[in-house]
mmCIF file of C-alpha atoms in Angstrom:
data_model
loop_
_atom_site.group_PDB
_atom_site.id
_atom_site.type_symbol
_atom_site.label_atom_id
_atom_site.label_comp_id
_atom_site.label_asym_id
_atom_site.label_seq_id
_atom_site.Cartn_x
_atom_site.Cartn_y
_atom_site.Cartn_z
ATOM 1 C CA UNK W 1 230.912 255.217 122.735
ATOM 2 C CA UNK W 2 227.374 255.337 124.013
ATOM 3 C CA UNK W 3 225.934 258.712 124.710
ATOM 4 C CA UNK W 4 222.960 260.132 126.266
ATOM 5 C CA UNK W 5 221.879 263.493 124.887
ATOM 6 C CA UNK W 6 219.368 265.585 126.928
ATOM 7 C CA UNK W 7 217.159 268.445 125.820
ATOM 8 C CA UNK W 8 216.724 271.087 126.382
ATOM 9 C CA UNK W 9 220.084 272.008 128.003
ATOM 10 C CA UNK W 10 218.368 274.477 130.265
ATOM 11 C CA UNK W 11 214.841 275.474 130.984
ATOM 12 C CA UNK W 12 213.175 278.488 132.648
ATOM 13 C CA UNK W 13 209.538 278.204 133.498
ATOM 14 C CA UNK W 14 206.988 279.983 135.591
ATOM 15 C CA UNK W 15 205.741 278.313 138.644
ATOM 16 C CA UNK W 16 202.735 276.187 137.815
ATOM 17 C CA UNK W 17 203.660 275.353 134.302
ATOM 18 C CA UNK W 18 204.311 271.897 132.938
ATOM 19 C CA UNK W 19 207.461 270.881 131.333
ATOM 20 C CA UNK W 20 209.186 267.962 129.615
ATOM 21 C CA UNK W 21 212.915 266.872 129.499
ATOM 22 C CA UNK W 22 214.062 264.425 126.983
ATOM 23 C CA UNK W 23 216.965 261.882 127.204
ATOM 24 C CA UNK W 24 218.049 260.285 123.873
ATOM 25 C CA UNK W 25 220.400 257.369 123.525
ATOM 26 C CA UNK W 26 222.488 256.441 120.475
ATOM 27 C CA UNK W 27 221.881 252.859 121.440
ATOM 28 C CA UNK W 28 219.172 250.618 122.875
ATOM 29 C CA UNK W 29 218.710 251.318 126.569
ATOM 30 C CA UNK W 30 218.528 248.334 129.040
ATOM 31 C CA UNK W 31 217.711 250.504 131.899
ATOM 32 C CA UNK W 32 217.300 254.148 132.338
ATOM 33 C CA UNK W 33 217.653 256.168 135.517
ATOM 34 C CA UNK W 34 216.695 259.710 136.357
ATOM 35 C CA UNK W 35 218.398 261.754 139.000
ATOM 36 C CA UNK W 36 218.061 265.306 140.176
ATOM 37 C CA UNK W 37 221.021 267.401 141.490
ATOM 38 C CA UNK W 38 220.961 270.611 143.345
ATOM 39 C CA UNK W 39 223.994 272.701 142.395
ATOM 40 C CA UNK W 40 227.071 271.573 144.097
ATOM 41 C CA UNK W 41 225.372 268.782 145.972
ATOM 42 C CA UNK W 42 224.833 265.037 145.635
ATOM 43 C CA UNK W 43 222.451 263.347 143.214
ATOM 44 C CA UNK W 44 219.022 262.249 144.314
ATOM 45 C CA UNK W 45 217.609 259.125 142.663
ATOM 46 C CA UNK W 46 214.149 259.743 141.160
ATOM 47 C CA UNK W 47 213.160 256.763 139.027
ATOM 48 C CA UNK W 48 214.283 253.781 137.164
ATOM 49 C CA UNK W 49 212.773 252.507 133.996
ATOM 50 C CA UNK W 50 213.607 249.012 132.467
ATOM 51 C CA UNK W 51 210.930 247.952 130.133
ATOM 52 C CA UNK W 52 209.993 249.563 126.817
ATOM 53 C CA UNK W 53 206.782 251.489 127.263
ATOM 54 C CA UNK W 54 207.145 251.641 130.937
ATOM 55 C CA UNK W 55 205.883 254.630 132.741
ATOM 56 C CA UNK W 56 206.480 255.592 136.370
ATOM 57 C CA UNK W 57 205.213 258.544 138.413
ATOM 58 C CA UNK W 58 206.188 259.993 141.877
ATOM 59 C CA UNK W 59 204.387 262.963 143.124
ATOM 60 C CA UNK W 60 204.219 265.356 140.179
ATOM 61 C CA UNK W 61 207.047 263.699 138.152
ATOM 62 C CA UNK W 62 206.382 261.116 135.426
ATOM 63 C CA UNK W 63 209.025 259.341 133.523
ATOM 64 C CA UNK W 64 208.569 257.121 130.486
ATOM 65 C CA UNK W 65 210.754 254.859 128.337
ATOM 66 C CA UNK W 66 209.726 254.639 124.766
ATOM 67 C CA UNK W 67 208.808 251.401 123.086
ATOM 68 C CA UNK W 68 211.983 251.234 121.051
ATOM 69 C CA UNK W 69 214.048 251.975 124.221
ATOM 70 C CA UNK W 70 216.133 254.663 122.892
ATOM 71 C CA UNK W 71 214.555 257.668 124.432
ATOM 72 C CA UNK W 72 213.115 258.619 127.795
ATOM 73 C CA UNK W 73 211.020 261.643 128.795
ATOM 74 C CA UNK W 74 210.710 263.187 132.130
ATOM 75 C CA UNK W 75 207.440 265.326 132.698
ATOM 76 C CA UNK W 76 206.774 267.666 135.567
ATOM 77 C CA UNK W 77 203.228 268.827 136.136
ATOM 78 C CA UNK W 78 202.561 272.173 137.811
ATOM 79 C CA UNK W 79 206.181 272.912 138.509
ATOM 80 C CA UNK W 80 207.143 274.398 141.858
ATOM 81 C CA UNK W 81 210.433 276.135 142.923
ATOM 82 C CA UNK W 82 211.392 272.936 144.808
ATOM 83 C CA UNK W 83 211.760 271.195 141.323
ATOM 84 C CA UNK W 84 214.552 273.497 140.351
ATOM 85 C CA UNK W 85 217.909 271.777 139.815
ATOM 86 C CA UNK W 86 219.820 269.712 137.312
ATOM 87 C CA UNK W 87 218.143 266.634 135.963
ATOM 88 C CA UNK W 88 220.309 263.848 134.782
ATOM 89 C CA UNK W 89 219.423 260.614 132.997
ATOM 90 C CA UNK W 90 221.772 257.724 133.470
ATOM 91 C CA UNK W 91 222.350 254.281 131.905
ATOM 92 C CA UNK W 92 224.707 251.388 131.765
ATOM 93 C CA UNK W 93 226.726 250.298 128.659
ATOM 94 C CA UNK W 94 227.678 246.796 127.645
ATOM 95 C CA UNK W 95 230.999 247.137 129.687
ATOM 96 C CA UNK W 96 228.781 247.721 132.843
ATOM 97 C CA UNK W 97 230.111 251.228 133.033
ATOM 98 C CA UNK W 98 227.453 253.685 134.263
ATOM 99 C CA UNK W 99 227.341 257.016 132.362
ATOM 100 C CA UNK W 100 225.171 260.102 132.645
ATOM 101 C CA UNK W 101 223.387 262.381 130.128
ATOM 102 C CA UNK W 102 224.531 265.941 129.437
ATOM 103 C CA UNK W 103 222.024 267.271 131.945
ATOM 104 C CA UNK W 104 219.189 269.771 131.986
ATOM 105 C CA UNK W 105 219.204 272.797 134.187
ATOM 106 C CA UNK W 106 215.690 273.739 135.358
ATOM 107 C CA UNK W 107 214.809 277.106 136.928
ATOM 108 C CA UNK W 108 211.347 277.650 138.199
ATOM 109 C CA UNK W 109 210.390 281.335 138.742
ATOM 110 C CA UNK W 110 207.867 281.954 141.576
ATOM 111 C CA UNK H 1 220.109 261.820 153.917
ATOM 112 C CA UNK H 2 221.263 259.121 151.475
ATOM 113 C CA UNK H 3 223.207 257.166 154.033
ATOM 114 C CA UNK H 4 226.417 257.535 151.952
ATOM 115 C CA UNK H 5 229.134 259.427 153.854
ATOM 116 C CA UNK H 6 232.037 261.158 152.191
ATOM 117 C CA UNK H 7 235.086 262.806 153.846
ATOM 118 C CA UNK H 8 236.406 265.309 153.749
ATOM 119 C CA UNK H 9 233.879 267.742 152.393
ATOM 120 C CA UNK H 10 236.486 270.106 151.164
ATOM 121 C CA UNK H 11 240.137 269.718 150.250
ATOM 122 C CA UNK H 12 242.644 272.242 149.190
ATOM 123 C CA UNK H 13 246.057 271.203 148.103
ATOM 124 C CA UNK H 14 248.846 272.021 145.677
ATOM 125 C CA UNK H 15 249.961 270.567 142.397
ATOM 126 C CA UNK H 16 251.964 267.519 142.645
ATOM 127 C CA UNK H 17 250.479 266.387 145.993
ATOM 128 C CA UNK H 18 248.508 263.265 146.818
ATOM 129 C CA UNK H 19 245.162 263.026 148.562
ATOM 130 C CA UNK H 20 242.788 260.310 149.717
ATOM 131 C CA UNK H 21 239.101 260.555 149.638
ATOM 132 C CA UNK H 22 236.965 258.294 151.721
ATOM 133 C CA UNK H 23 233.615 256.908 151.198
ATOM 134 C CA UNK H 24 231.276 254.802 153.572
ATOM 135 C CA UNK H 25 228.404 253.174 151.599
ATOM 136 C CA UNK H 26 224.830 252.753 152.853
ATOM 137 C CA UNK H 27 224.295 250.023 155.270
ATOM 138 C CA UNK H 28 223.800 246.834 153.317
ATOM 139 C CA UNK H 29 225.055 248.225 150.073
ATOM 140 C CA UNK H 30 227.921 246.113 148.455
ATOM 141 C CA UNK H 31 228.768 248.317 145.473
ATOM 142 C CA UNK H 32 230.658 251.515 145.608
ATOM 143 C CA UNK H 33 231.041 253.812 142.587
ATOM 144 C CA UNK H 34 233.326 256.944 142.185
ATOM 145 C CA UNK H 35 232.446 259.829 139.939
ATOM 146 C CA UNK H 36 234.212 263.051 139.003
ATOM 147 C CA UNK H 37 232.202 266.145 138.225
ATOM 148 C CA UNK H 38 233.685 269.200 136.549
ATOM 149 C CA UNK H 39 232.188 272.135 134.651
ATOM 150 C CA UNK H 40 233.761 271.144 131.290
ATOM 151 C CA UNK H 41 233.434 267.199 131.610
ATOM 152 C CA UNK H 42 230.173 266.914 133.424
ATOM 153 C CA UNK H 43 229.706 263.863 135.497
ATOM 154 C CA UNK H 44 232.138 261.074 134.686
ATOM 155 C CA UNK H 45 232.171 257.503 135.975
ATOM 156 C CA UNK H 46 235.531 256.646 137.329
ATOM 157 C CA UNK H 47 235.370 253.019 138.859
ATOM 158 C CA UNK H 48 233.051 250.674 140.566
ATOM 159 C CA UNK H 49 233.814 248.099 143.307
ATOM 160 C CA UNK H 50 231.607 245.263 144.396
ATOM 161 C CA UNK H 51 232.191 243.525 147.648
ATOM 162 C CA UNK H 52 235.840 244.347 147.503
ATOM 163 C CA UNK H 53 236.519 243.485 143.838
ATOM 164 C CA UNK H 54 236.819 245.824 140.955
ATOM 165 C CA UNK H 55 233.738 245.571 138.814
ATOM 166 C CA UNK H 56 233.848 248.184 136.208
ATOM 167 C CA UNK H 57 236.235 250.961 135.087
ATOM 168 C CA UNK H 58 235.544 254.240 133.459
ATOM 169 C CA UNK H 59 237.663 257.188 132.558
ATOM 170 C CA UNK H 60 240.016 256.855 135.506
ATOM 171 C CA UNK H 61 243.453 258.295 135.115
ATOM 172 C CA UNK H 62 246.524 256.064 135.915
ATOM 173 C CA UNK H 63 247.376 258.616 138.616
ATOM 174 C CA UNK H 64 244.129 257.722 140.327
ATOM 175 C CA UNK H 65 243.540 254.488 142.161
ATOM 176 C CA UNK H 66 240.816 253.171 144.375
ATOM 177 C CA UNK H 67 239.988 250.197 146.625
ATOM 178 C CA UNK H 68 237.193 248.758 148.658
ATOM 179 C CA UNK H 69 237.994 247.359 152.127
ATOM 180 C CA UNK H 70 236.559 244.349 153.858
ATOM 181 C CA UNK H 71 234.269 246.665 155.801
ATOM 182 C CA UNK H 72 233.093 247.893 152.381
ATOM 183 C CA UNK H 73 234.234 251.485 152.837
ATOM 184 C CA UNK H 74 236.235 252.794 149.812
ATOM 185 C CA UNK H 75 239.078 255.086 149.159
ATOM 186 C CA UNK H 76 239.976 256.960 146.192
ATOM 187 C CA UNK H 77 243.690 258.006 145.910
ATOM 188 C CA UNK H 78 244.609 260.945 143.641
ATOM 189 C CA UNK H 79 248.409 261.493 143.074
ATOM 190 C CA UNK H 80 250.565 263.994 141.232
ATOM 191 C CA UNK H 81 247.747 266.328 141.282
ATOM 192 C CA UNK H 82 247.278 268.691 138.550
ATOM 193 C CA UNK H 83 245.223 271.924 138.277
ATOM 194 C CA UNK H 84 242.749 270.080 136.019
ATOM 195 C CA UNK H 85 241.958 267.541 138.747
ATOM 196 C CA UNK H 86 239.994 270.295 140.622
ATOM 197 C CA UNK H 87 236.531 268.930 140.731
ATOM 198 C CA UNK H 88 233.693 267.519 142.840
ATOM 199 C CA UNK H 89 234.223 263.851 143.591
ATOM 200 C CA UNK H 90 231.094 261.799 144.313
ATOM 201 C CA UNK H 91 230.782 258.308 145.840
ATOM 202 C CA UNK H 92 227.576 256.366 145.356
ATOM 203 C CA UNK H 93 226.497 252.883 146.604
ATOM 204 C CA UNK H 94 224.014 250.247 145.597
ATOM 205 C CA UNK H 95 222.923 246.979 146.884
ATOM 206 C CA UNK H 96 223.983 244.858 143.970
ATOM 207 C CA UNK H 97 226.585 244.872 141.187
ATOM 208 C CA UNK H 98 224.488 245.970 138.212
ATOM 209 C CA UNK H 99 224.015 249.698 138.688
ATOM 210 C CA UNK H 100 220.697 249.391 140.547
ATOM 211 C CA UNK H 101 219.594 252.759 141.785
ATOM 212 C CA UNK H 102 222.636 254.298 143.215
ATOM 213 C CA UNK H 103 222.567 256.513 146.421
ATOM 214 C CA UNK H 104 224.990 259.431 146.310
ATOM 215 C CA UNK H 105 227.079 261.115 148.955
ATOM 216 C CA UNK H 106 227.388 264.751 149.222
ATOM 217 C CA UNK H 107 230.700 264.797 147.502
ATOM 218 C CA UNK H 108 234.240 266.024 148.245
ATOM 219 C CA UNK H 109 235.165 269.261 146.704
ATOM 220 C CA UNK H 110 238.840 269.243 145.654
ATOM 221 C CA UNK H 111 240.675 272.410 144.839
ATOM 222 C CA UNK H 112 244.114 272.370 143.472
ATOM 223 C CA UNK H 113 246.182 275.567 143.835
#
């Protein structure tokens, strides 16, 4: 089965610090999605990456899909308490089933 | 507001019972996805419907079934409920069939007593 392993599992940072979350796949990715979830709430779509080497930014969040298309990173610059939550990467397997990564819990201390 | 509506928000019932969760997708979206989120299993894909037809199936138990109606709303039926079925159930929708960015509802929290 295809898996998406995220690291770190949890992260606690001081407000204003930069941070990076990684998502590693056991197989080639043909599309990688990043979502954010506040505890107990629905997921919010952040970004979609489809091409190797592709990089997208939205406000202070940048995501990149590496050239070999087996890993993606999500970078937050100058973190704020509003960035706190659970970050999930997601992808589709060859059976068109969508699956999510293991998740990274981010806490930002004011 | 994602535009995806799920009802009810909370549901409390007993083992052995049957419940129906409802989802209205965003206007214009043809695909509906159902997910189960629990502490031990994480976020698990259950099933996807596209324009009324089943498109993809994930880890959905035989006791669970879903359908998408002509007006594109969807229902997830859970029967013979067990304690382990307690979880957050999310519905998401997208325009097309190929897992384009999905927009999530706020979920239904199911508690089995």
